[in-house]
Coordinates of C-alpha atoms in Angstrom, one line a residue:
Chain S
M720 CA 0.9 -95.8 24.8
R721 CA -2.9 -95.8 24.8
T722 CA -2.9 -93.5 28.3
F723 CA -0.6 -91.4 26.5
L724 CA -3.3 -91.0 24.1
L725 CA -6.1 -90.6 26.2
K726 CA -4.8 -88.1 28.6
R727 CA -2.8 -85.7 26.2
L728 CA -5.4 -86.0 22.7
P729 CA -8.2 -85.1 24.4
S730 CA -6.5 -81.3 25.3
A731 CA -4.1 -81.0 22.6
L732 CA -8.1 -81.3 20.8
L733 CA -9.3 -78.8 23.4
V734 CA -6.8 -75.9 22.7
L735 CA -7.5 -76.3 18.9
L736 CA -10.9 -76.0 18.6
L737 CA -10.3 -73.1 21.0
A738 CA -8.1 -71.7 18.9
S739 CA -10.5 -71.9 15.8
F740 CA -13.4 -71.0 17.4
A741 CA -10.8 -67.6 18.6
V742 CA -9.6 -67.4 15.2
F743 CA -12.9 -67.5 13.4
L744 CA -14.7 -65.0 16.4
I745 CA -11.9 -62.5 16.4
L746 CA -11.8 -61.8 11.8
R747 CA -16.1 -60.7 12.5
L748 CA -15.0 -58.6 14.6
I749 CA -13.3 -56.9 12.4
P750 CA -14.9 -53.4 10.9
G751 CA -16.8 -53.0 8.2
D752 CA -18.5 -56.2 5.8
P753 CA -15.7 -57.9 3.5
A754 CA -19.2 -58.0 0.5
T755 CA -19.0 -54.2 1.3
S756 CA -15.6 -54.1 1.0
L757 CA -15.3 -56.8 -2.0
A758 CA -18.0 -55.4 -3.9
G759 CA -17.0 -51.8 -4.3
P760 CA -17.6 -48.4 -3.8
D761 CA -20.3 -48.2 -6.6
A762 CA -21.9 -51.4 -6.2
S763 CA -25.5 -51.8 -5.3
P764 CA -27.1 -53.0 -2.8
E765 CA -28.4 -56.0 -4.3
T766 CA -24.9 -56.5 -5.3
V767 CA -24.5 -56.5 -1.6
A768 CA -26.4 -59.3 -0.6
A769 CA -25.7 -61.0 -3.8
I770 CA -22.1 -60.9 -2.3
R771 CA -22.9 -61.8 1.0
S772 CA -25.3 -64.8 0.7
Q773 CA -22.4 -65.9 -1.6
L774 CA -20.1 -65.9 1.6
G775 CA -22.6 -67.3 3.8
L776 CA -21.8 -64.5 5.3
D777 CA -25.8 -63.8 6.3
Q778 CA -25.8 -66.6 7.8
P779 CA -25.7 -67.3 11.4
L780 CA -21.9 -66.8 13.2
F781 CA -22.5 -70.2 14.7
S782 CA -23.5 -72.6 10.6
Q783 CA -21.3 -69.8 9.4
Y784 CA -18.6 -71.9 12.3
A785 CA -19.5 -75.6 11.1
G786 CA -19.8 -74.3 7.1
W787 CA -16.3 -74.1 8.1
L788 CA -15.0 -76.4 10.0
G789 CA -17.2 -78.6 7.7
R790 CA -15.7 -77.4 4.8
L791 CA -12.3 -77.4 6.1
L792 CA -12.4 -81.4 7.5
S793 CA -13.9 -82.4 3.5
G794 CA -10.5 -79.9 1.8
D795 CA -12.8 -77.5 0.5
I796 CA -11.9 -75.0 1.4
G797 CA -12.8 -72.1 -1.0
P798 CA -11.6 -68.9 -2.1
S799 CA -10.0 -66.1 -1.6
Y800 CA -11.4 -62.4 -1.1
A801 CA -8.7 -60.5 -2.1
I802 CA -5.9 -61.9 -3.5
G803 CA -7.5 -64.4 -6.7
G804 CA -7.5 -68.1 -7.1
Q805 CA -8.8 -70.3 -4.3
V806 CA -6.6 -70.7 -0.6
A807 CA -6.2 -74.6 -0.3
D808 CA -3.6 -73.6 -3.9
L809 CA -2.3 -70.3 -2.8
I810 CA -1.6 -72.4 0.7
G811 CA -0.1 -75.8 -1.4
D812 CA 2.2 -73.0 -3.4
G813 CA 4.4 -71.7 -0.3
L814 CA 3.8 -73.8 1.7
G815 CA 6.5 -76.4 0.5
A816 CA 9.5 -73.0 0.2
T817 CA 7.8 -72.6 3.8
T818 CA 8.9 -76.4 4.3
Q819 CA 12.3 -76.2 3.0
L820 CA 13.3 -72.9 4.6
T821 CA 11.8 -74.5 8.6
L822 CA 13.6 -78.6 8.3
G823 CA 16.3 -76.6 7.0
A824 CA 16.5 -74.0 10.0
L825 CA 15.4 -77.4 11.9
L826 CA 18.2 -79.0 11.0
L827 CA 20.6 -76.5 11.5
V828 CA 19.2 -75.1 14.7
V829 CA 20.2 -78.2 16.5
L830 CA 23.8 -79.1 14.3
I831 CA 24.3 -75.9 16.1
A832 CA 23.2 -76.5 19.6
L833 CA 24.7 -79.3 19.9
P834 CA 28.1 -78.8 19.8
L835 CA 27.8 -76.1 21.3
A836 CA 26.4 -77.7 24.8
V837 CA 29.2 -81.0 25.0
V838 CA 31.9 -78.2 24.5
G839 CA 30.1 -75.4 27.6
A840 CA 29.9 -78.7 29.5
T841 CA 32.7 -80.4 28.9
T842 CA 35.9 -78.0 28.4
R843 CA 37.7 -77.7 31.7
S844 CA 39.5 -74.1 29.5
R845 CA 38.1 -71.3 30.7
P846 CA 38.8 -68.9 27.7
V847 CA 36.2 -71.7 26.2
A848 CA 33.8 -71.8 28.2
A849 CA 34.0 -67.8 27.7
V850 CA 33.8 -67.9 24.6
V851 CA 30.2 -70.6 24.7
Q852 CA 28.7 -68.3 26.7
A853 CA 29.0 -65.1 24.8
V854 CA 28.2 -66.4 21.9
T855 CA 24.5 -68.4 23.4
T856 CA 24.1 -65.2 25.1
G857 CA 24.8 -62.8 22.0
V858 CA 22.9 -64.5 19.5
L859 CA 20.4 -65.6 22.3
A860 CA 20.2 -60.8 22.1
V861 CA 19.5 -60.7 18.5
P862 CA 16.5 -60.2 16.8
P863 CA 16.8 -62.1 13.9
F864 CA 15.7 -59.1 11.4
V865 CA 19.2 -57.1 12.7
T866 CA 21.0 -60.6 12.4
G867 CA 18.7 -60.6 8.6
V868 CA 20.8 -57.1 8.1
L869 CA 23.6 -57.8 8.7
L870 CA 24.6 -62.0 7.1
V871 CA 23.4 -59.5 3.8
L872 CA 25.5 -56.9 4.4
V873 CA 28.2 -59.4 5.5
F874 CA 27.6 -62.1 3.2
A875 CA 26.6 -60.8 0.1
V876 CA 27.3 -56.7 -0.5
S877 CA 30.3 -56.9 0.9
L878 CA 31.7 -60.8 -0.3
G879 CA 29.1 -61.3 -2.4
L880 CA 29.6 -64.1 -1.8
L881 CA 25.3 -65.7 -1.5
P882 CA 22.2 -64.2 -3.6
A883 CA 20.6 -61.3 -0.5
G884 CA 17.3 -63.0 -1.7
G885 CA 15.3 -65.2 -3.1
H886 CA 14.7 -69.0 -3.7
E887 CA 14.4 -72.0 -6.0
S888 CA 13.2 -75.1 -5.8
L889 CA 15.0 -78.2 -4.3
L890 CA 13.9 -80.8 -7.4
R891 CA 14.8 -78.3 -9.4
E892 CA 18.3 -77.1 -8.9
P893 CA 19.7 -77.9 -5.7
D894 CA 22.9 -76.8 -5.9
L895 CA 21.4 -72.9 -6.4
A896 CA 18.7 -73.4 -4.5
V897 CA 21.2 -74.3 -1.4
Q898 CA 22.5 -71.2 -2.4
Y899 CA 19.5 -69.7 -2.2
L900 CA 18.4 -71.8 2.0
A901 CA 21.6 -70.7 3.5
M902 CA 21.5 -66.8 5.1
P903 CA 17.6 -67.6 5.3
A904 CA 18.3 -70.6 6.9
V905 CA 20.7 -69.5 9.3
C906 CA 19.1 -66.4 10.5
L907 CA 15.4 -68.2 11.0
A908 CA 17.4 -70.8 13.5
L909 CA 19.9 -69.3 15.4
P910 CA 17.7 -67.7 18.4
S911 CA 16.6 -71.4 18.5
A912 CA 19.7 -72.7 18.1
A913 CA 20.9 -70.3 21.0
V914 CA 18.6 -71.4 23.4
L915 CA 18.6 -75.6 22.5
A916 CA 22.3 -75.0 23.7
R917 CA 21.8 -73.3 26.8
Y918 CA 19.5 -76.1 28.1
L919 CA 21.5 -78.5 26.5
K920 CA 24.4 -77.3 28.0
D921 CA 22.5 -77.1 31.2
G922 CA 21.3 -80.9 31.2
I923 CA 24.9 -82.5 30.3
E924 CA 26.1 -80.6 33.5
R925 CA 23.7 -81.7 36.0
A926 CA 23.8 -85.1 34.5
L927 CA 27.6 -84.9 34.6
A928 CA 27.0 -84.2 38.8
E929 CA 25.2 -87.5 38.5
D930 CA 26.4 -90.4 40.1
Y931 CA 25.9 -93.0 37.7
V932 CA 29.0 -90.7 36.2
R933 CA 31.2 -90.8 39.4
T934 CA 30.6 -94.3 38.8
A935 CA 31.2 -95.0 35.2
T936 CA 35.0 -92.8 35.8
A937 CA 36.0 -95.3 39.1
L938 CA 35.5 -98.1 36.5
G939 CA 37.5 -96.7 33.2
V940 CA 35.0 -95.4 30.6
S941 CA 36.3 -92.5 28.8
R942 CA 35.6 -89.8 29.5
R943 CA 34.6 -89.3 26.3
R944 CA 31.9 -91.7 26.4
I945 CA 30.4 -90.8 29.2
V946 CA 29.7 -88.2 27.6
W947 CA 28.2 -89.6 23.9
R948 CA 25.9 -92.9 25.8
H949 CA 25.4 -91.4 29.4
A950 CA 25.3 -87.8 29.8
L951 CA 23.6 -87.0 26.7
P952 CA 21.1 -89.1 26.3
N953 CA 20.0 -87.9 30.5
A954 CA 20.2 -84.4 29.0
L955 CA 18.4 -85.1 25.5
P956 CA 14.3 -85.1 27.4
S957 CA 14.3 -81.3 28.5
A958 CA 16.1 -80.7 25.3
I959 CA 12.6 -82.3 23.4
T960 CA 10.3 -79.7 25.2
V961 CA 11.9 -77.5 24.1
L962 CA 12.8 -77.1 20.7
G963 CA 9.2 -77.7 20.9
L964 CA 8.4 -74.7 21.6
Q965 CA 11.2 -73.6 19.4
V966 CA 10.1 -74.9 16.6
G967 CA 6.6 -72.1 17.6
Q968 CA 8.7 -69.7 17.2
L969 CA 10.6 -70.7 13.9
I970 CA 7.1 -70.8 11.6
A971 CA 7.0 -67.0 13.9
G972 CA 10.0 -65.7 12.3
A973 CA 9.5 -67.8 8.9
V974 CA 7.0 -64.9 8.9
L975 CA 9.7 -62.1 9.7
V976 CA 12.7 -64.4 7.6
E977 CA 11.1 -64.5 4.7
R978 CA 9.9 -60.9 4.3
I979 CA 14.3 -59.9 4.7
F980 CA 15.5 -62.4 2.2
A981 CA 12.4 -62.7 -0.5
W982 CA 11.3 -66.4 0.3
P983 CA 8.3 -67.0 -1.7
G984 CA 6.6 -69.4 0.6
L985 CA 3.4 -69.2 3.8
G986 CA 5.0 -66.7 5.6
Q987 CA 4.9 -64.0 2.9
L988 CA 1.0 -64.9 1.9
I989 CA -0.9 -64.3 5.8
E990 CA 1.6 -60.8 5.7
Q991 CA 0.1 -60.4 1.8
G992 CA -3.1 -61.2 3.3
V993 CA -3.6 -59.5 6.3
I994 CA -2.9 -56.2 4.4
R995 CA -5.5 -57.1 1.9
R996 CA -7.5 -58.1 4.5
D997 CA -8.6 -61.1 2.7
Y998 CA -10.0 -63.0 5.7
P999 CA -10.2 -66.1 4.7
V1000 CA -6.0 -66.7 4.0
V1001 CA -5.7 -65.5 7.9
Q1002 CA -8.6 -68.0 9.1
D1003 CA -6.8 -70.7 7.6
L1004 CA -3.4 -69.8 7.5
L1005 CA -3.4 -69.2 11.4
L1006 CA -5.6 -71.9 12.0
L1007 CA -3.2 -74.6 9.9
V1008 CA 0.1 -72.7 12.5
V1009 CA -1.6 -73.2 15.4
A1010 CA -2.2 -77.9 14.4
V1011 CA 1.4 -77.8 14.1
Y1012 CA 1.7 -76.2 16.9
V1013 CA -0.7 -78.1 18.5
T1014 CA 1.0 -81.5 16.9
V1015 CA 4.0 -80.6 17.4
Q1016 CA 3.3 -80.4 21.3
L1017 CA 1.9 -84.2 20.9
L1018 CA 5.5 -85.2 19.0
T1019 CA 7.9 -83.5 21.4
D1020 CA 5.3 -85.3 24.4
L1021 CA 5.5 -89.1 22.1
A1022 CA 9.3 -88.4 22.8
Y1023 CA 9.5 -87.4 25.7
T1024 CA 7.6 -90.6 27.4
W1025 CA 10.0 -92.5 24.9
L1026 CA 13.0 -91.6 25.0
D1027 CA 12.4 -91.3 29.3
P1028 CA 11.1 -94.4 29.4
R1029 CA 10.8 -93.8 33.2
I1030 CA 7.8 -91.5 32.8
R1031 CA 4.5 -93.4 32.4
W1032 CA 0.4 -91.3 31.7
E1033 CA -0.9 -93.1 34.4
Chain X
M955 CA 16.1 -78.0 45.9
T956 CA 15.4 -76.8 50.1
T957 CA 18.2 -74.6 50.6
A958 CA 17.3 -73.6 46.7
T959 CA 13.7 -72.4 48.3
L960 CA 15.3 -71.2 51.2
T961 CA 17.5 -68.7 50.1
L962 CA 15.0 -68.1 47.9
K963 CA 12.9 -66.8 50.8
S964 CA 15.8 -65.2 53.1
P965 CA 14.9 -61.8 52.9
R966 CA 17.7 -60.6 52.2
V967 CA 16.8 -61.7 48.5
R968 CA 16.3 -57.5 47.9
G969 CA 19.6 -57.5 48.4
R970 CA 20.4 -61.0 46.2
H971 CA 18.6 -58.8 43.3
L972 CA 21.1 -56.1 43.2
S973 CA 24.5 -58.0 43.9
G974 CA 23.1 -60.2 41.0
L975 CA 22.9 -56.6 39.5
L976 CA 26.3 -55.7 39.5
T977 CA 28.1 -58.1 38.8
W978 CA 30.4 -57.1 35.3
R979 CA 27.1 -58.4 33.2
G980 CA 24.6 -56.8 35.0
L981 CA 26.7 -53.8 35.1
T982 CA 27.2 -53.8 31.0
G983 CA 23.5 -54.8 30.6
L984 CA 22.5 -51.4 33.4
A985 CA 25.1 -48.5 31.3
L986 CA 24.0 -50.1 27.6
V987 CA 20.0 -49.9 28.5
G988 CA 20.9 -46.5 30.2
A989 CA 22.7 -45.1 27.6
V990 CA 19.9 -46.2 24.8
A991 CA 17.3 -44.7 27.0
L992 CA 18.5 -41.6 27.8
A993 CA 19.8 -41.0 24.5
G994 CA 15.6 -41.2 23.6
L995 CA 14.8 -39.8 26.8
L996 CA 16.8 -36.7 25.8
A997 CA 15.5 -36.6 22.0
P998 CA 14.6 -33.3 22.7
L999 CA 17.9 -31.9 24.1
L1000 CA 19.9 -33.8 22.2
T1001 CA 18.9 -32.3 18.6
D1002 CA 15.9 -29.6 17.1
T1003 CA 15.3 -31.4 13.7
D1004 CA 12.1 -33.0 13.2
P1005 CA 13.1 -36.5 12.8
N1006 CA 10.0 -36.0 9.5
A1007 CA 11.3 -32.9 8.5
Q1008 CA 12.0 -33.6 4.3
G1009 CA 14.8 -32.4 2.7
P1010 CA 16.6 -32.3 -0.1
L1011 CA 19.7 -34.4 0.7
A1012 CA 18.2 -38.2 0.4
L1013 CA 21.1 -40.8 1.7
A1014 CA 23.4 -38.8 3.0
G1015 CA 26.7 -40.3 4.5
P1016 CA 27.6 -38.7 7.6
S1017 CA 28.7 -35.1 8.1
A1018 CA 28.6 -32.3 10.7
D1019 CA 24.4 -31.0 9.6
H1020 CA 23.4 -34.7 9.6
P1021 CA 26.0 -37.2 12.3
F1022 CA 24.2 -40.4 11.2
G1023 CA 23.0 -39.1 7.7
T1024 CA 19.4 -39.1 6.3
D1025 CA 17.8 -41.6 4.5
D1026 CA 15.4 -41.6 1.8
L1027 CA 13.7 -39.1 1.9
G1028 CA 16.2 -36.7 2.7
R1029 CA 15.1 -37.2 6.6
D1030 CA 18.0 -36.5 9.5
L1031 CA 19.1 -40.0 10.7
Y1032 CA 20.3 -38.9 14.4
S1033 CA 16.9 -37.4 15.1
R1034 CA 15.0 -40.3 13.8
V1035 CA 16.9 -43.2 15.5
L1036 CA 16.6 -40.7 19.3
H1037 CA 13.2 -40.1 18.3
G1038 CA 12.8 -44.1 17.4
I1039 CA 13.8 -45.0 21.1
G1040 CA 11.8 -42.5 22.3
T1041 CA 8.7 -44.8 20.8
D1042 CA 9.9 -47.6 21.3
L1043 CA 10.0 -46.9 24.8
T1044 CA 6.9 -45.6 25.7
L1045 CA 5.6 -48.2 23.5
I1046 CA 7.7 -50.9 26.1
L1047 CA 6.9 -49.4 28.8
T1048 CA 3.0 -49.2 28.5
A1049 CA 2.3 -53.1 26.9
V1050 CA 4.9 -55.1 29.6
P1051 CA 3.1 -53.1 32.9
I1052 CA 0.3 -54.6 30.9
G1053 CA 0.1 -58.7 29.7
A1054 CA 2.1 -58.4 33.9
L1055 CA -1.0 -57.0 35.6
L1056 CA -3.0 -59.6 33.1
G1057 CA -0.9 -62.0 33.7
C1058 CA -0.7 -62.1 37.6
S1059 CA -3.7 -61.6 37.8
A1060 CA -5.2 -64.1 35.6
A1061 CA -2.2 -66.3 38.0
L1062 CA -3.9 -65.1 41.3
L1063 CA -7.0 -66.2 39.5
A1064 CA -5.8 -69.8 39.3
A1065 CA -5.3 -70.3 42.7
T1066 CA -8.5 -69.8 43.7
S1067 CA -9.8 -73.3 41.9
R1068 CA -9.2 -76.6 40.7
W1069 CA -11.2 -75.0 37.4
A1070 CA -10.5 -72.1 37.5
D1071 CA -6.6 -73.7 37.0
L1072 CA -7.6 -75.4 34.2
A1073 CA -9.6 -72.8 32.5
V1074 CA -6.1 -70.2 32.8
Q1075 CA -3.8 -72.9 32.0
R1076 CA -6.0 -73.3 28.6
A1077 CA -6.2 -70.0 28.1
F1078 CA -2.5 -69.4 28.7
D1079 CA -1.5 -73.1 25.9
L1080 CA -4.1 -71.5 23.8
L1081 CA -1.7 -67.9 24.0
L1082 CA 1.3 -70.0 23.2
A1083 CA -0.4 -72.0 20.5
F1084 CA -0.3 -68.5 18.2
P1085 CA 3.4 -67.3 18.7
G1086 CA 4.9 -63.7 19.1
L1087 CA 4.7 -62.5 15.5
I1088 CA 1.5 -65.0 14.3
L1089 CA -1.0 -63.1 17.1
G1090 CA 1.0 -59.6 16.0
L1091 CA -0.4 -60.3 12.4
A1092 CA -4.0 -61.7 13.7
V1093 CA -3.8 -58.6 15.6
T1094 CA -3.3 -56.7 12.9
A1095 CA -5.9 -58.0 10.3
V1096 CA -8.6 -56.9 12.8
L1097 CA -7.5 -53.1 14.3
G1098 CA -5.1 -52.3 11.8
P1099 CA -2.2 -51.8 12.2
G1100 CA -1.4 -49.0 14.1
R1101 CA 0.3 -48.0 17.8
W1102 CA -1.9 -49.7 19.7
P1103 CA -2.4 -52.3 18.5
V1104 CA 1.6 -52.8 18.6
V1105 CA 0.9 -52.3 22.3
I1106 CA -1.9 -55.0 23.0
V1107 CA 0.1 -58.2 20.9
I1108 CA 4.2 -57.2 23.2
A1109 CA 1.1 -57.2 26.2
L1110 CA -1.1 -60.2 24.9
A1111 CA 2.6 -62.7 24.3
E1112 CA 3.9 -61.7 27.7
I1113 CA 0.9 -62.4 29.6
P1114 CA 1.9 -66.7 29.5
G1115 CA 5.4 -66.1 31.1
F1116 CA 4.1 -63.9 33.9
G1117 CA 0.9 -66.5 35.1
R1118 CA 3.2 -69.2 34.3
Q1119 CA 5.6 -67.9 36.5
L1120 CA 3.5 -66.2 39.2
R1121 CA 1.3 -69.6 39.0
A1122 CA 5.3 -71.1 39.7
G1123 CA 5.6 -69.5 42.5
I1124 CA 2.3 -70.0 44.3
L1125 CA 1.8 -73.6 43.6
V1126 CA 5.3 -73.8 45.7
Q1127 CA 4.9 -71.0 47.8
R1128 CA 1.6 -72.9 49.5
E1129 CA 2.3 -75.2 50.4
R1130 CA 5.0 -74.4 52.4
E1131 CA 4.7 -74.1 57.3
Y1132 CA 4.5 -70.6 56.6
A1133 CA 1.9 -71.1 55.2
L1134 CA -0.4 -73.3 56.3
A1135 CA 0.4 -72.0 59.6
A1136 CA -0.9 -68.6 58.9
R1137 CA -4.8 -71.3 57.6
V1138 CA -4.5 -73.1 61.0
G1139 CA -4.3 -69.4 62.4
G1140 CA -7.7 -68.8 61.0
S1141 CA -7.0 -66.1 58.3
S1142 CA -8.3 -66.2 55.2
P1143 CA -7.5 -67.9 52.0
A1144 CA -7.9 -64.8 49.7
R1145 CA -5.8 -62.9 53.1
V1146 CA -2.7 -66.5 53.6
L1147 CA -3.0 -65.9 49.4
L1148 CA -2.6 -62.1 49.2
R1149 CA -0.1 -60.7 52.8
H1150 CA 1.4 -64.5 52.9
V1151 CA 1.9 -66.0 49.8
L1152 CA 2.5 -63.5 46.3
P1153 CA 5.0 -62.1 48.3
N1154 CA 7.3 -64.8 48.4
A1155 CA 6.6 -65.6 45.1
V1156 CA 7.2 -62.2 43.3
D1157 CA 11.1 -62.7 43.0
P1158 CA 10.9 -64.6 39.5
L1159 CA 9.3 -61.8 38.0
V1160 CA 11.9 -59.4 38.8
V1161 CA 13.6 -61.4 36.0
Q1162 CA 11.0 -61.8 33.6
T1163 CA 10.2 -58.7 33.2
A1164 CA 13.8 -57.8 32.4
V1165 CA 13.5 -61.2 30.3
A1166 CA 9.9 -59.3 28.4
L1167 CA 12.2 -55.8 28.2
S1168 CA 14.3 -57.4 25.4
L1169 CA 10.7 -59.6 23.9
G1170 CA 8.5 -56.3 24.0
V1171 CA 11.5 -54.6 21.1
F1172 CA 11.8 -57.5 19.8
I1173 CA 7.7 -58.0 19.1
E1174 CA 8.4 -53.7 18.3
G1175 CA 10.8 -54.4 15.2
A1176 CA 9.4 -57.4 14.2
M1177 CA 6.1 -55.5 13.6
S1178 CA 7.0 -53.0 12.2
F1179 CA 9.6 -54.8 9.7
L1180 CA 6.5 -56.3 7.7
G1181 CA 4.4 -53.2 7.5
L1182 CA 2.1 -54.3 11.1
G1183 CA 3.6 -51.7 13.6
V1184 CA 3.5 -48.2 14.7
R1185 CA 2.2 -46.3 11.3
P1186 CA 4.8 -43.7 9.8
P1187 CA 6.0 -41.1 9.4
E1188 CA 6.3 -41.4 13.2
P1189 CA 10.3 -43.3 13.0
T1190 CA 10.8 -46.3 15.6
L1191 CA 13.5 -48.5 15.4
G1192 CA 12.1 -51.4 13.7
S1193 CA 10.1 -48.8 11.2
I1194 CA 14.3 -47.1 10.3
L1195 CA 15.3 -50.5 9.8
S1196 CA 12.9 -51.9 7.7
Q1197 CA 13.4 -49.6 5.6
S1198 CA 17.1 -49.0 5.9
V1199 CA 17.0 -53.0 3.8
A1200 CA 16.3 -51.7 0.8
Y1201 CA 19.5 -49.6 0.8
L1202 CA 21.6 -51.9 2.8
T1203 CA 23.7 -53.2 -1.4
T1204 CA 24.5 -49.2 -1.6
D1205 CA 24.6 -47.3 0.9
P1206 CA 25.4 -49.4 4.2
A1207 CA 25.4 -46.3 6.6
F1208 CA 21.6 -46.4 6.7
A1209 CA 20.6 -49.6 8.7
A1210 CA 24.3 -49.2 11.4
A1211 CA 22.2 -46.6 13.7
P1212 CA 18.3 -49.1 13.9
L1213 CA 20.5 -52.0 14.9
A1214 CA 23.2 -50.7 17.0
A1215 CA 20.5 -49.1 18.7
T1216 CA 17.7 -52.4 18.9
T1217 CA 20.8 -54.1 19.2
A1218 CA 22.3 -52.4 22.0
L1219 CA 18.5 -52.1 23.8
V1220 CA 18.2 -56.2 23.1
L1221 CA 21.4 -56.9 25.0
G1222 CA 21.5 -55.2 27.2
F1223 CA 17.9 -56.2 29.0
T1224 CA 19.4 -59.7 27.9
L1225 CA 22.1 -59.1 29.7
I1226 CA 20.9 -57.4 33.2
A1227 CA 18.0 -61.1 33.3
E1228 CA 21.6 -63.0 34.0
A1229 CA 22.7 -61.3 36.0
L1230 CA 19.0 -61.1 38.0
N1231 CA 19.0 -64.6 37.7
R1232 CA 22.3 -66.0 38.8
G1233 CA 22.2 -63.5 41.8
I1234 CA 19.1 -65.4 43.1
R1235 CA 20.5 -68.4 42.4
R1236 CA 24.2 -67.8 44.1

């Protein structure tokens, strides 16, 4: 554990630091001055200068960067430029909805991929194997904005079963909230589920070809027990790595899915931030995404060592 | 493992790619991509309607004049979808080679020293920490929406994929006997890398290219969907599709053609990638 942290933590922190620097620098490359655009077209030079010093834009680049990091670490993030309100409040408002969506999708990813992979790896029937193959390829090949449109067409427009978009708090109206969540979560989960299912299926197939499986079979262990107790656990570590990488895709996909289903989350916020050029919002959200991604990668590596004790960090 | 790498570098590799493509999977993929690409390329011949000309008939169903109907501004959807395919393909075919070139150059740079390798790997990590669309948002925040931001985002997103594939290939190949023989024979490190190792390490990149192309369609669509893509009124598959979403309840036919074209392109590229992959592995 200690060696693991010593080995992985520095490089994770380095990526985080580099990313924060990249985000900060990229947003300073933007042509035009946020203070001028904030002050409006008829503002006097004095007003612009006042706004600039209020935002700290008149200070050297490095002290701006250090100031930003310091404010982030102290939890006082500061106001947004264009959207209005404190950035922390804006993020707080969207965080719940986005967490609901991505965690729901993550759960679905596992629930869809696991049976598909097990059935695909163990079936002896050619048609079943072909169906699993076709489903994973087909689903993988359809972008979420296409699945989203198709889902709305079928379940909202034709069948009228589910609302086409919107959001309800899970705490206030659990029934309604699940109805609202269903399509966005499925839409977000499908591509990642297909990827995970393929890797997991490959892993189980490889594990089933190992000697210990033959030995277990010879000893009379049931097929079911072999698959679930011997093959699957051995296929899990690499599948966890894939799942960790897919979390990044889920976060990115959430921006799109939130747009399609009018889901009031962070994706909508960052989109607004980009379109209205609200740099604090964009800057903080980008860093948040990277931080989540880096943390997930760390957890993935941790889970990996836990699932496969043969791997040691020396 | 030994046999797998042995077959990989046999002189019949080109044949293996071909035999992979000549399966039902590869042929279906080629047919899908070919049909869509041809429609896009021949757009000026297939229709003489201006894709941006607005007409009095908004949201009309398919008719003799407008085979796919019209959009909310009365523009001919048949012409818009065909020209949209053209725009998509131009963007992707510009961006993917740029991304591939940058990724491969980075991988070659990584092969020169341990420090370069570390630096390049961290750079890939950094790019990967901004997954797909998030990268798109960051780049558009700086450059504003438009044609070039889309190209830049696709290219940047493709860099780690190509780079990591080639780096892995180089690491395997340069430990092989022929590379050792070349070194012993007195070839300079640069010559060993470029003339001996590199040609043997590029095979996985063929598969990667097919994957990259489908990712390109994906990113263009996603960016247009968020209004970060090519500026209107120029049609792209993503922008037509995103327009149609507002009218799904009343005019579902609006979405049909862009849906079909996008799906056919991505599915086609995916099938080709899979066919090539199976061809190499066999």
